[in-house]
Tab-separated table of C-alpha atoms and ligand atoms in Angstrom:
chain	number	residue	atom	x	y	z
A	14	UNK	CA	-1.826	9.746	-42.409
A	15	UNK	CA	0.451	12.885	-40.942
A	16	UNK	CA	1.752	12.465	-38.075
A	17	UNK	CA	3.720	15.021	-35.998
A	18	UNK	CA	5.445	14.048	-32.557
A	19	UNK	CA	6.326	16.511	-30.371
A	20	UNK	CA	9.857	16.431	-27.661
A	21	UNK	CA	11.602	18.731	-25.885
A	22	UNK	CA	13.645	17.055	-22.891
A	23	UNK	CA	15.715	14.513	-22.639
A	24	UNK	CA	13.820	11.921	-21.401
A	25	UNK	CA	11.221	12.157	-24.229
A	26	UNK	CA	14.223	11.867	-26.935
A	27	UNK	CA	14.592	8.747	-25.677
A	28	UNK	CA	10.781	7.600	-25.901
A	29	UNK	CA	9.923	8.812	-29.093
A	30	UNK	CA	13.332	7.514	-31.005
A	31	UNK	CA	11.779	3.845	-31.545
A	32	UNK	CA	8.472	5.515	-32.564
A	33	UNK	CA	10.221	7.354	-35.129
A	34	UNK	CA	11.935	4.741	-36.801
A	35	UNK	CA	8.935	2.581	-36.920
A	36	UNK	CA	6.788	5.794	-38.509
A	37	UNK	CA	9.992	5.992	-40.602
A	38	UNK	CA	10.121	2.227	-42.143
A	39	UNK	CA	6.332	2.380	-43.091
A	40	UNK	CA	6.611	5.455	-45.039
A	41	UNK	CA	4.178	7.687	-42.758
A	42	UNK	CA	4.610	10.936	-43.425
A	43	UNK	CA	5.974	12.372	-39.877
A	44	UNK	CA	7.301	15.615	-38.314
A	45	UNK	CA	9.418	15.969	-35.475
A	46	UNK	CA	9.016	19.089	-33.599
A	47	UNK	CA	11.905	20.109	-30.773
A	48	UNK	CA	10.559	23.008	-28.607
A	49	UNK	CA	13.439	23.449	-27.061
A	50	UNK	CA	13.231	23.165	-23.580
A	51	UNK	CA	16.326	21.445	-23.171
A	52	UNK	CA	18.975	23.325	-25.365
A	53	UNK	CA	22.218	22.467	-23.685
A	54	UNK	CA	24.593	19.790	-25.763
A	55	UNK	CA	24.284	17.704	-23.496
A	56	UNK	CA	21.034	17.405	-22.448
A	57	UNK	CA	19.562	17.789	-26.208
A	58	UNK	CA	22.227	17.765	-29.323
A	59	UNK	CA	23.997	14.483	-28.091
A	60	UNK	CA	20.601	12.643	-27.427
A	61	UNK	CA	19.417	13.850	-30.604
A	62	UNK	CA	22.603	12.718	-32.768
A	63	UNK	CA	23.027	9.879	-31.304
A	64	UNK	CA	19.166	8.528	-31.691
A	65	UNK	CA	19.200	9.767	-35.043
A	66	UNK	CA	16.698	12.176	-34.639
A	67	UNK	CA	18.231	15.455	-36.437
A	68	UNK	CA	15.582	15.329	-39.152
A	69	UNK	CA	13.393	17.704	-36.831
A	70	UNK	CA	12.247	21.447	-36.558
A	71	UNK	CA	14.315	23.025	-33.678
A	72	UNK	CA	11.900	26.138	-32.076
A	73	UNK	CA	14.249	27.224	-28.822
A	74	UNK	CA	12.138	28.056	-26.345
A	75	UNK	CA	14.815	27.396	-24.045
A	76	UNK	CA	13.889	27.621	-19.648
A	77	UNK	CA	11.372	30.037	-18.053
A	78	UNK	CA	8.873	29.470	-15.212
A	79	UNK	CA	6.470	26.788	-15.802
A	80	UNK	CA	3.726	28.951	-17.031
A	81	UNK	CA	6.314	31.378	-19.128
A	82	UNK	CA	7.753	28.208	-20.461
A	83	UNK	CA	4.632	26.215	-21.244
A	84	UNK	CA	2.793	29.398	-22.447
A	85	UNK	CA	5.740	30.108	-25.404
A	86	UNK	CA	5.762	26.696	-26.413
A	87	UNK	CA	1.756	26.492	-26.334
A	88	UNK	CA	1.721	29.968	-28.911
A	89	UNK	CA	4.792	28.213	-31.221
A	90	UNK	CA	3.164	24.666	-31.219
A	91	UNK	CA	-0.342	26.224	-32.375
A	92	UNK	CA	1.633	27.888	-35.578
A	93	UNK	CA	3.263	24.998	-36.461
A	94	UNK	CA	0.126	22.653	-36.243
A	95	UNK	CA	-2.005	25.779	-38.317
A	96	UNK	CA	1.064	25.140	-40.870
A	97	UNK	CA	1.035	21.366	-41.246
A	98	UNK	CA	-2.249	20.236	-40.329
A	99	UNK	CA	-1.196	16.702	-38.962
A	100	UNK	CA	-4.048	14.085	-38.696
A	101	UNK	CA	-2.576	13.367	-35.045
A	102	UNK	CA	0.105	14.286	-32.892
A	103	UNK	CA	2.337	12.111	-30.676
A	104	UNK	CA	3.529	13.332	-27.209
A	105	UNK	CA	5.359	11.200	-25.014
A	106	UNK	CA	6.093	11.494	-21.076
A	107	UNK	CA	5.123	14.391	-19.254
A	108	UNK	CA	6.979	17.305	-19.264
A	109	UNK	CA	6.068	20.585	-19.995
A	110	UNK	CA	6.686	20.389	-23.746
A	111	UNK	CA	4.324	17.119	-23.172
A	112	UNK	CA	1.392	19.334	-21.995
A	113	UNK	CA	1.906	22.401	-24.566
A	114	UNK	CA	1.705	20.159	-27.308
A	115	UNK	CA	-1.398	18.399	-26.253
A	116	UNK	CA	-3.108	21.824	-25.274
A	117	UNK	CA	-2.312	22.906	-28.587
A	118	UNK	CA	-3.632	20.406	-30.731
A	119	UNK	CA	-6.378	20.028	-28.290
A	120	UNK	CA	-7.744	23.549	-29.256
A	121	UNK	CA	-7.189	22.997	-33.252
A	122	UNK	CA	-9.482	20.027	-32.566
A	123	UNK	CA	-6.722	17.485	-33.717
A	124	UNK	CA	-6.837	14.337	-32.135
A	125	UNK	CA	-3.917	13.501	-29.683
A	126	UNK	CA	-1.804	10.025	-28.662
A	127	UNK	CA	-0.064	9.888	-25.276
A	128	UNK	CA	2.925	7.912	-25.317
A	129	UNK	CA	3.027	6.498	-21.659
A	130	UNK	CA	-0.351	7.228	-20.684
A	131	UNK	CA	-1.716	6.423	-17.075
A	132	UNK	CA	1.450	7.144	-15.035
A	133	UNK	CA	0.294	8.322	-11.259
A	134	UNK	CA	2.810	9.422	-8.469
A	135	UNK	CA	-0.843	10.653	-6.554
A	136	UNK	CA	1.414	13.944	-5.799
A	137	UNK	CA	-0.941	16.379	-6.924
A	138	UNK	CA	1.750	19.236	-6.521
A	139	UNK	CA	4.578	17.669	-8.453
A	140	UNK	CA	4.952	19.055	-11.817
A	141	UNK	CA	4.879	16.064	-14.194
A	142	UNK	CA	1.590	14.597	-12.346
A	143	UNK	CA	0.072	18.007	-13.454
A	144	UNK	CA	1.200	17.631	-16.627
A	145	UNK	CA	0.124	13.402	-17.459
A	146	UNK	CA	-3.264	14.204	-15.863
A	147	UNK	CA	-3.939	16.897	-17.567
A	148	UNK	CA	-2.697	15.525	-21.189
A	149	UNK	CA	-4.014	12.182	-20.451
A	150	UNK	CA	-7.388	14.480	-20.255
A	151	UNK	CA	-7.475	15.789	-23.000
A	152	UNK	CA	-6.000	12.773	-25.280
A	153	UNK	CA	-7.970	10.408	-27.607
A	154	UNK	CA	-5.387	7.750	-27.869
A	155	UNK	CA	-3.909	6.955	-24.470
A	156	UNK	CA	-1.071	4.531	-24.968
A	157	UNK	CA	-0.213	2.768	-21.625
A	158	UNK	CA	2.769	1.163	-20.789
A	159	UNK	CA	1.742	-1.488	-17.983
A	160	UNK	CA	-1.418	-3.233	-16.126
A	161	UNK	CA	-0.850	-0.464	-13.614
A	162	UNK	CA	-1.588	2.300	-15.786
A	163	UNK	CA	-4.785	0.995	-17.128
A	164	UNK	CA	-5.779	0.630	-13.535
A	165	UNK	CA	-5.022	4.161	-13.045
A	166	UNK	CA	-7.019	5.150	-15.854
A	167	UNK	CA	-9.920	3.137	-15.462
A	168	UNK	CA	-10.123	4.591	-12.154
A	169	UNK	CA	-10.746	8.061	-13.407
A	170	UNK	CA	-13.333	6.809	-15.746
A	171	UNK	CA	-11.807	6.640	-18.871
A	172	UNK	CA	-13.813	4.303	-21.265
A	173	UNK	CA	-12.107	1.026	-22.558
A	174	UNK	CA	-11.906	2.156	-26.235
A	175	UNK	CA	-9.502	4.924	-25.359
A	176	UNK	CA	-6.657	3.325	-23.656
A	177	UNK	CA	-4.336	0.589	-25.484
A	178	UNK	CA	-2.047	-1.819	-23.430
A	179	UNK	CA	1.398	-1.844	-25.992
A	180	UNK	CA	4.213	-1.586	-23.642
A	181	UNK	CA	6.576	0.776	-22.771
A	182	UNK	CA	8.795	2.228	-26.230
A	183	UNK	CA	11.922	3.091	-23.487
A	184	UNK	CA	11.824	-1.132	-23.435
A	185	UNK	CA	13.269	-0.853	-27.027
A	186	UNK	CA	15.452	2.225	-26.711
A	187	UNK	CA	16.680	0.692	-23.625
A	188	UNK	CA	18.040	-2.592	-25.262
A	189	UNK	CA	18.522	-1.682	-28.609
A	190	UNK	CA	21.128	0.866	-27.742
A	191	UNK	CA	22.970	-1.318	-24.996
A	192	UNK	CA	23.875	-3.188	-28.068
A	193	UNK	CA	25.375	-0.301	-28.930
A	194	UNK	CA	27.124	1.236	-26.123
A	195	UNK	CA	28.566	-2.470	-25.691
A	196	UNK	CA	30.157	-1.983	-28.915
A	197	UNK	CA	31.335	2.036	-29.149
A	198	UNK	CA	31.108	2.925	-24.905
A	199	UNK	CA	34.435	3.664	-23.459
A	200	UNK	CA	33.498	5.518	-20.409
A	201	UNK	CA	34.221	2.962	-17.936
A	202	UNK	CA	38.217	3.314	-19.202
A	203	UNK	CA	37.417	7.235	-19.202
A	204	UNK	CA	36.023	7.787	-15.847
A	205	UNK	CA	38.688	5.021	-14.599
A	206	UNK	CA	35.662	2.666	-13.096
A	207	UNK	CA	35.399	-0.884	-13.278
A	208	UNK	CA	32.471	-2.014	-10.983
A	209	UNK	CA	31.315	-1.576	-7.775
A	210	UNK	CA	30.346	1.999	-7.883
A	211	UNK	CA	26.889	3.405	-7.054
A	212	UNK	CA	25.758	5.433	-10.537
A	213	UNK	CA	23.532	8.444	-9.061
A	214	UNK	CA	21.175	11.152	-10.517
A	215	UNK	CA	18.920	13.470	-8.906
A	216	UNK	CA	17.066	16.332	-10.592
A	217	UNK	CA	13.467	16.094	-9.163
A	218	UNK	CA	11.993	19.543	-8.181
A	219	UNK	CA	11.220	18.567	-4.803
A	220	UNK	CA	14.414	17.449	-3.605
A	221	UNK	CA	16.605	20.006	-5.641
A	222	UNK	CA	14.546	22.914	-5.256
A	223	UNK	CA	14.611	22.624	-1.480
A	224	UNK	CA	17.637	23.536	0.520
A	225	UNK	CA	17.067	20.871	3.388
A	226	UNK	CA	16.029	17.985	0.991
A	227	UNK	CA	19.456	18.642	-1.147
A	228	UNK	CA	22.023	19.387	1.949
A	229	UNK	CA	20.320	15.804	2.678
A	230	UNK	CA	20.868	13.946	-0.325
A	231	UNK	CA	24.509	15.748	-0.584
A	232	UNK	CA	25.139	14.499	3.379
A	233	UNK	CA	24.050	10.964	2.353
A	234	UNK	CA	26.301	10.656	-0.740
A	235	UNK	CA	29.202	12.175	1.216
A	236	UNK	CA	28.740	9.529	4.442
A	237	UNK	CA	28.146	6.400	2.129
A	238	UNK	CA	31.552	4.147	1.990
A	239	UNK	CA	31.441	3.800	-1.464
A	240	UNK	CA	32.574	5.302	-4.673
A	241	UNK	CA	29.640	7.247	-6.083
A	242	UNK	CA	30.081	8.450	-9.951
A	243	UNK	CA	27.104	11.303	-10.714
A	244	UNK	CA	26.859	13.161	-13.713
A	245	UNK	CA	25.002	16.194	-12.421
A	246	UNK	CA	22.057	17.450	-14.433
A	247	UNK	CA	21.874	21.514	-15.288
A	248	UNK	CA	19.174	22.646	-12.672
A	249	UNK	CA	20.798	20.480	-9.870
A	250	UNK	CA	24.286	22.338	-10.862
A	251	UNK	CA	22.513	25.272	-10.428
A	252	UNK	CA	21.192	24.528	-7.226
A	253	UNK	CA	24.239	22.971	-5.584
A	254	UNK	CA	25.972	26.064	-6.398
A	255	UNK	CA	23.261	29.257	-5.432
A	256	UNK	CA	23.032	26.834	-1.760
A	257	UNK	CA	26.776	26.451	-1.232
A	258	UNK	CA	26.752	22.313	-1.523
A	259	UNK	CA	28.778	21.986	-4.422
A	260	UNK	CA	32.552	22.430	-3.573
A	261	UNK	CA	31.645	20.054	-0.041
A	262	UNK	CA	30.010	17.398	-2.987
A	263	UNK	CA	33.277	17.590	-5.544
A	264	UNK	CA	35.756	17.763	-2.732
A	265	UNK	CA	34.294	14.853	-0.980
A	266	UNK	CA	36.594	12.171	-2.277
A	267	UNK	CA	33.970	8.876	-2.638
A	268	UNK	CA	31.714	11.625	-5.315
A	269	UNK	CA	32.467	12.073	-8.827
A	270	UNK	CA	30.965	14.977	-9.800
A	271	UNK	CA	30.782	15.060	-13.700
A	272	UNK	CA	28.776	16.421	-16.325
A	273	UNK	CA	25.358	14.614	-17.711
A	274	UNK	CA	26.511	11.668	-20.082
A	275	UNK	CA	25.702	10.877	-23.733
A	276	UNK	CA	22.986	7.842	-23.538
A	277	UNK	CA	25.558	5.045	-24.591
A	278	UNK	CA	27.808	5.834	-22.092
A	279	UNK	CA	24.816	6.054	-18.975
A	280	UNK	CA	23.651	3.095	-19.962
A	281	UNK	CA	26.706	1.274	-19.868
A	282	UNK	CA	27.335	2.634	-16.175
A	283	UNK	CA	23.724	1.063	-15.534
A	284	UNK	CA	24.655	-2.338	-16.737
A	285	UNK	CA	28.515	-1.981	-14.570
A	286	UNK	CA	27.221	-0.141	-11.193
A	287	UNK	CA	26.320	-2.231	-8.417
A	288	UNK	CA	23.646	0.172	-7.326
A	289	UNK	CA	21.458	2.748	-8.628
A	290	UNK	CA	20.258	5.978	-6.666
A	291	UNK	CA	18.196	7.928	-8.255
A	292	UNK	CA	14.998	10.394	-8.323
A	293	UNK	CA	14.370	9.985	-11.879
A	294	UNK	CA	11.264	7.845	-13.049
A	295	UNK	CA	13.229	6.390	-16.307
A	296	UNK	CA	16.328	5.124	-14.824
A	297	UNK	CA	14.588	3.125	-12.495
A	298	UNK	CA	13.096	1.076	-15.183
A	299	UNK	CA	16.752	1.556	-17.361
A	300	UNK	CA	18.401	-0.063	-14.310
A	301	UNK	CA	15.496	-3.301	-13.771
A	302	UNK	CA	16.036	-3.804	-17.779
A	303	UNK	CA	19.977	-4.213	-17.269
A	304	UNK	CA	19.850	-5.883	-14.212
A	305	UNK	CA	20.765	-3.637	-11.545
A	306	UNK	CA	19.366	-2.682	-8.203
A	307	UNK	CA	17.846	0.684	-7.195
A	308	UNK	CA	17.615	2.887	-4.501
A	309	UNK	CA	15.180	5.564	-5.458
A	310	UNK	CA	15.218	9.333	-3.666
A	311	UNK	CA	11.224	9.510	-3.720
A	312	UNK	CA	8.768	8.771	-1.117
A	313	UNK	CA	6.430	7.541	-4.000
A	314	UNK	CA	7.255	6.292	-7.697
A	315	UNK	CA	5.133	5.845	-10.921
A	316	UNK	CA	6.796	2.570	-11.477
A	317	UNK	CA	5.608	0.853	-8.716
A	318	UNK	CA	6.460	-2.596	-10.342
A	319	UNK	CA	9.843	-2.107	-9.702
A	320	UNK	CA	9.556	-1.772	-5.871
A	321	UNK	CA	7.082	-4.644	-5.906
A	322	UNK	CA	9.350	-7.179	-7.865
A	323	UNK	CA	12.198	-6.187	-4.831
A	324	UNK	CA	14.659	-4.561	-7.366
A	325	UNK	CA	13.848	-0.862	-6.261
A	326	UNK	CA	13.069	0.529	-2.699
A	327	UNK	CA	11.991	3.920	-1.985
A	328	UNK	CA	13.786	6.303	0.669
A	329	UNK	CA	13.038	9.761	-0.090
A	330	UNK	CA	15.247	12.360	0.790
A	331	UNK	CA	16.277	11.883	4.431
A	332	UNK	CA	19.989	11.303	5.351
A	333	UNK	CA	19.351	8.260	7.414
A	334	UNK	CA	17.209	6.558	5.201
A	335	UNK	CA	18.907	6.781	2.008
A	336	UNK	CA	22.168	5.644	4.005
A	337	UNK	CA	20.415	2.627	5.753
A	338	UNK	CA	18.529	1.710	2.059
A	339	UNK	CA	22.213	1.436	0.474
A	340	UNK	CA	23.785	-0.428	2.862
A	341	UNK	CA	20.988	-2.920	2.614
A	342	UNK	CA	20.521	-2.860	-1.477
A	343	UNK	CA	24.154	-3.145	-1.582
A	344	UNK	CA	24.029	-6.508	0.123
A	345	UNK	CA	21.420	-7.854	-2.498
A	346	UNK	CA	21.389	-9.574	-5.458
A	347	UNK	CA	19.543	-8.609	-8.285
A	348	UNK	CA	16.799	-11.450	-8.337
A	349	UNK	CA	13.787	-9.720	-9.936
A	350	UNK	CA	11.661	-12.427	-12.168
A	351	UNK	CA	9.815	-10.958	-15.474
A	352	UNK	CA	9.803	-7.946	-16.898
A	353	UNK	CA	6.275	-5.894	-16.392
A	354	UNK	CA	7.351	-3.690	-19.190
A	355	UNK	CA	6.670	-5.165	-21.916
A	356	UNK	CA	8.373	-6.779	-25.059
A	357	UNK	CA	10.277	-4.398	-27.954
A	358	UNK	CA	7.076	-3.886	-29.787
A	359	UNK	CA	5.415	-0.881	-27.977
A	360	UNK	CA	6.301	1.025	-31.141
A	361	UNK	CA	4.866	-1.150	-33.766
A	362	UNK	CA	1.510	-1.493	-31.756
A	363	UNK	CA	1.300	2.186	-31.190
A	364	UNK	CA	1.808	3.112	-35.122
A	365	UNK	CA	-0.783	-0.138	-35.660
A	366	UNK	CA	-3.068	1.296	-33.066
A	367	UNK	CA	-3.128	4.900	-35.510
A	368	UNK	CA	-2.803	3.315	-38.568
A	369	UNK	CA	-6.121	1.481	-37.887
A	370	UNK	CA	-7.949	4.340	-36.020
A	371	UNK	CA	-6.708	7.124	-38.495
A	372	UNK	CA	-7.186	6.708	-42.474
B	405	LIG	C1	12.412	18.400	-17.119
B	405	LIG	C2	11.044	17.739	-16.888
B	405	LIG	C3	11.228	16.466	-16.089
B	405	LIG	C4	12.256	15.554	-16.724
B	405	LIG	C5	13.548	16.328	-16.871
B	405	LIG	C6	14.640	15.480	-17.473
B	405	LIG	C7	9.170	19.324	-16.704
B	405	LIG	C8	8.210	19.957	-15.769
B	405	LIG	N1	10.166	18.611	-16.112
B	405	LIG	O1	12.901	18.814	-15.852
B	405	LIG	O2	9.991	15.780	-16.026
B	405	LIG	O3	12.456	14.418	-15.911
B	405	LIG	O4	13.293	17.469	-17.707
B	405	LIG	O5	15.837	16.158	-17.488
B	405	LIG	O6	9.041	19.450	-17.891
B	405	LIG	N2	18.727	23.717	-17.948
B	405	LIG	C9	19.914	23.979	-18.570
B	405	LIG	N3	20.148	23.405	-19.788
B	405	LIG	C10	19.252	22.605	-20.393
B	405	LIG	C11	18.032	22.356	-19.754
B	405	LIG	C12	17.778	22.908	-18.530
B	405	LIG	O7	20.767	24.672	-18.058
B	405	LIG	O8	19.542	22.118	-21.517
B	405	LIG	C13	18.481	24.289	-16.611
B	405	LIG	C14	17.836	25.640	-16.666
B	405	LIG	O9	18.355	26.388	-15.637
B	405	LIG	C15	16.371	25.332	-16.386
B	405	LIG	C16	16.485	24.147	-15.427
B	405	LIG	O10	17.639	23.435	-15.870
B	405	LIG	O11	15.719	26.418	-15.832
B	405	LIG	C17	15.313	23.247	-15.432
B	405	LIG	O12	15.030	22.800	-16.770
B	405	LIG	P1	13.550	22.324	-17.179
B	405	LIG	O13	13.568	21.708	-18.501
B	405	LIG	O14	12.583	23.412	-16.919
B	405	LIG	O15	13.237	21.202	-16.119
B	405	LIG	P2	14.062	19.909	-15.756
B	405	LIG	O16	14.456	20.030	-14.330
B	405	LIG	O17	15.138	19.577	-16.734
């Protein structure tokens, strides 16, 4: 069996590393293509050192519009598929390398496994819910990493022999590297934190694109009593700057601006902070696994077992709100029962799943 996996952003360095050392210790023979749409240190070289995952073809497709972007990536993808001929291909997530690599293989009539199938925000307009319905459409092996998303899928009328129930693979990156960052992490001496602090991120189109939803979130981290560390991510940077936000954020005195952190290091803020606040969908889960409360910048989230076990709350991006959901997180303790995300064996059921399926 060939199989080639296919990552591009951050996030989906993350998902795939515990895929590819499991395809690694069997002896599959794998590929690792990086399209490049994150190129910046780092958001991509860090991440990619420091999972061990440097044993990959690099294509640079670097930003673009969506269509632009997808579009390059779709015309590279199909060459290097024609090349290698893989018997599947992995994507995880679903960004915009995830749905250029599954139209791609889709059209060479290879068959295609999506690494946290089933997600559903039910935004219709919000890029990565474009992108997971439409590869979940056009995948054969839709690997799902809770109850919820089999739900989702069986409500669209996917048949039972094409979704698989194997857990979520950022379970194992999650823990396995804590173990790490416990051991080489220094940033809480660098950034002169102890505990206490709120650890934010925000990079969600909707509420950096937007003007009114960013003064917002900006307003809210400047009137919150408490000190706020957040490593800014490259389009929000962007953003804060072309709308005039960015010298009121760093002047502020309670926010930290920094740059984006190496993996080790954010995940050891997770574990410390007393209080997430976030709009991403993987540090929501990152901050149940280590114990820490969240107060998520979304009106809806895919990871709805998070708000339901009481560790997560959802405020969008109105001043008010997010101030009123952090007083009241801040005053809770993190009581949140089992995890809904499986054990540290997505990986292994995934490659067991293909390895059965694929001969
Ligand atoms: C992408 C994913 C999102 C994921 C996020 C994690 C899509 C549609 N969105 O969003 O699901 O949660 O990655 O970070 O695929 N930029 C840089 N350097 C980089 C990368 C990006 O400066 O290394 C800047 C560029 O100006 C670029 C902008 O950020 O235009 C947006 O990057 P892009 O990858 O298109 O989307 P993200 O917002 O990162």
């Amino acid at each position: 069996m060939k199989i080639m996996s296919i990552v591009g952003a951050r996030p989906n360095f993350i998902k795939i590393s515990p895929l590819v050392r499991e395809i690694e210790n069997r002896n599959i023979d794998h590929r690792l293509i990086h399209t490049g749409q994150h190129y910046d240190a780092e958001m991509s070289d860090f991440f990619i050192n420091d999972l061990h995952l440097s044993d990959m073809e690099y294509l640079r497709i670097g930003s673009g519009t969506h269509g632009y972007q997808t579009g390059r990536m779709l015309m590279e993808l199909e060459q290097v598929m024609m090349r290698d001929k893989p018997d599947v291909i992995l994507v995880p997530g679903d960004t915009n390398t995830t749905l250029a690599g599954a139209l791609a293989a889709v059209k060479l009539n290879i068959p295609i496994g999506h690494v946290e199938a089933g997600l559903r925000s039910f935004i219709s307009t919000m890029p990565e819910e474009i992108n997971r319905v439409l590869v979940d459409h056009c995948s054969n092996y839709l690997f799902c990493p809770t109850e919820t998303a089999i739900s989702n899928l069986k409500n669209e009328g996917f048949s039972d022999d094409k979704f698989f129930l194997v857990g979520d693979t950022m379970v194992e990156a999650c823990l396995q590297n804590y173990i790490i960052a416990q051991e080489k992490s220094n940033i809480l001496e660098k950034l002169g934190v102890r505990d206490g602090f709120i650890l934010a991120t925000v990079h969600r189109a909707e509420n950096v694109d937007d003007k009114t939803s960013l003064q917002n979130i900006v307003d809210a981290f400047i009137s919150i009593d408490e000190r706020i560390v957040f490593p800014v991510h490259p389009r929000t940077l962007n953003r804060l700057k072309e709308f005039g936000l960015y010298d009121n954020l760093k002047d502020s005195g309670n926010v930290l601006v920094i740059e984006p952190l190496r993996y080790f290091d954010f995940l050891m803020l997770i574990s410390k902070a007393k209080l997430i606040l976030t709009d991403s969908g993987g540090i929501q889960k990152e901050a149940f696994l280590l114990g820490t409360l969240c107060v998520t910048l979304r009106d809806k989230t895919e990871w709805v077992e998070t708000v339901d076990l009481g560790c997560n709350i959802l405020v969008g991006s109105g001043v008010e709100k997010i101030i009123v959901g952090v007083e009241m997180m801040m005053n809770r303790e993190f009581e949140c029962g089992v995890n809904p995300f499986g054990d540290e064996k997505a990986s292994e059921r995934i490659v067991e799943v293909l390895a059965k399926e694929i001969s």
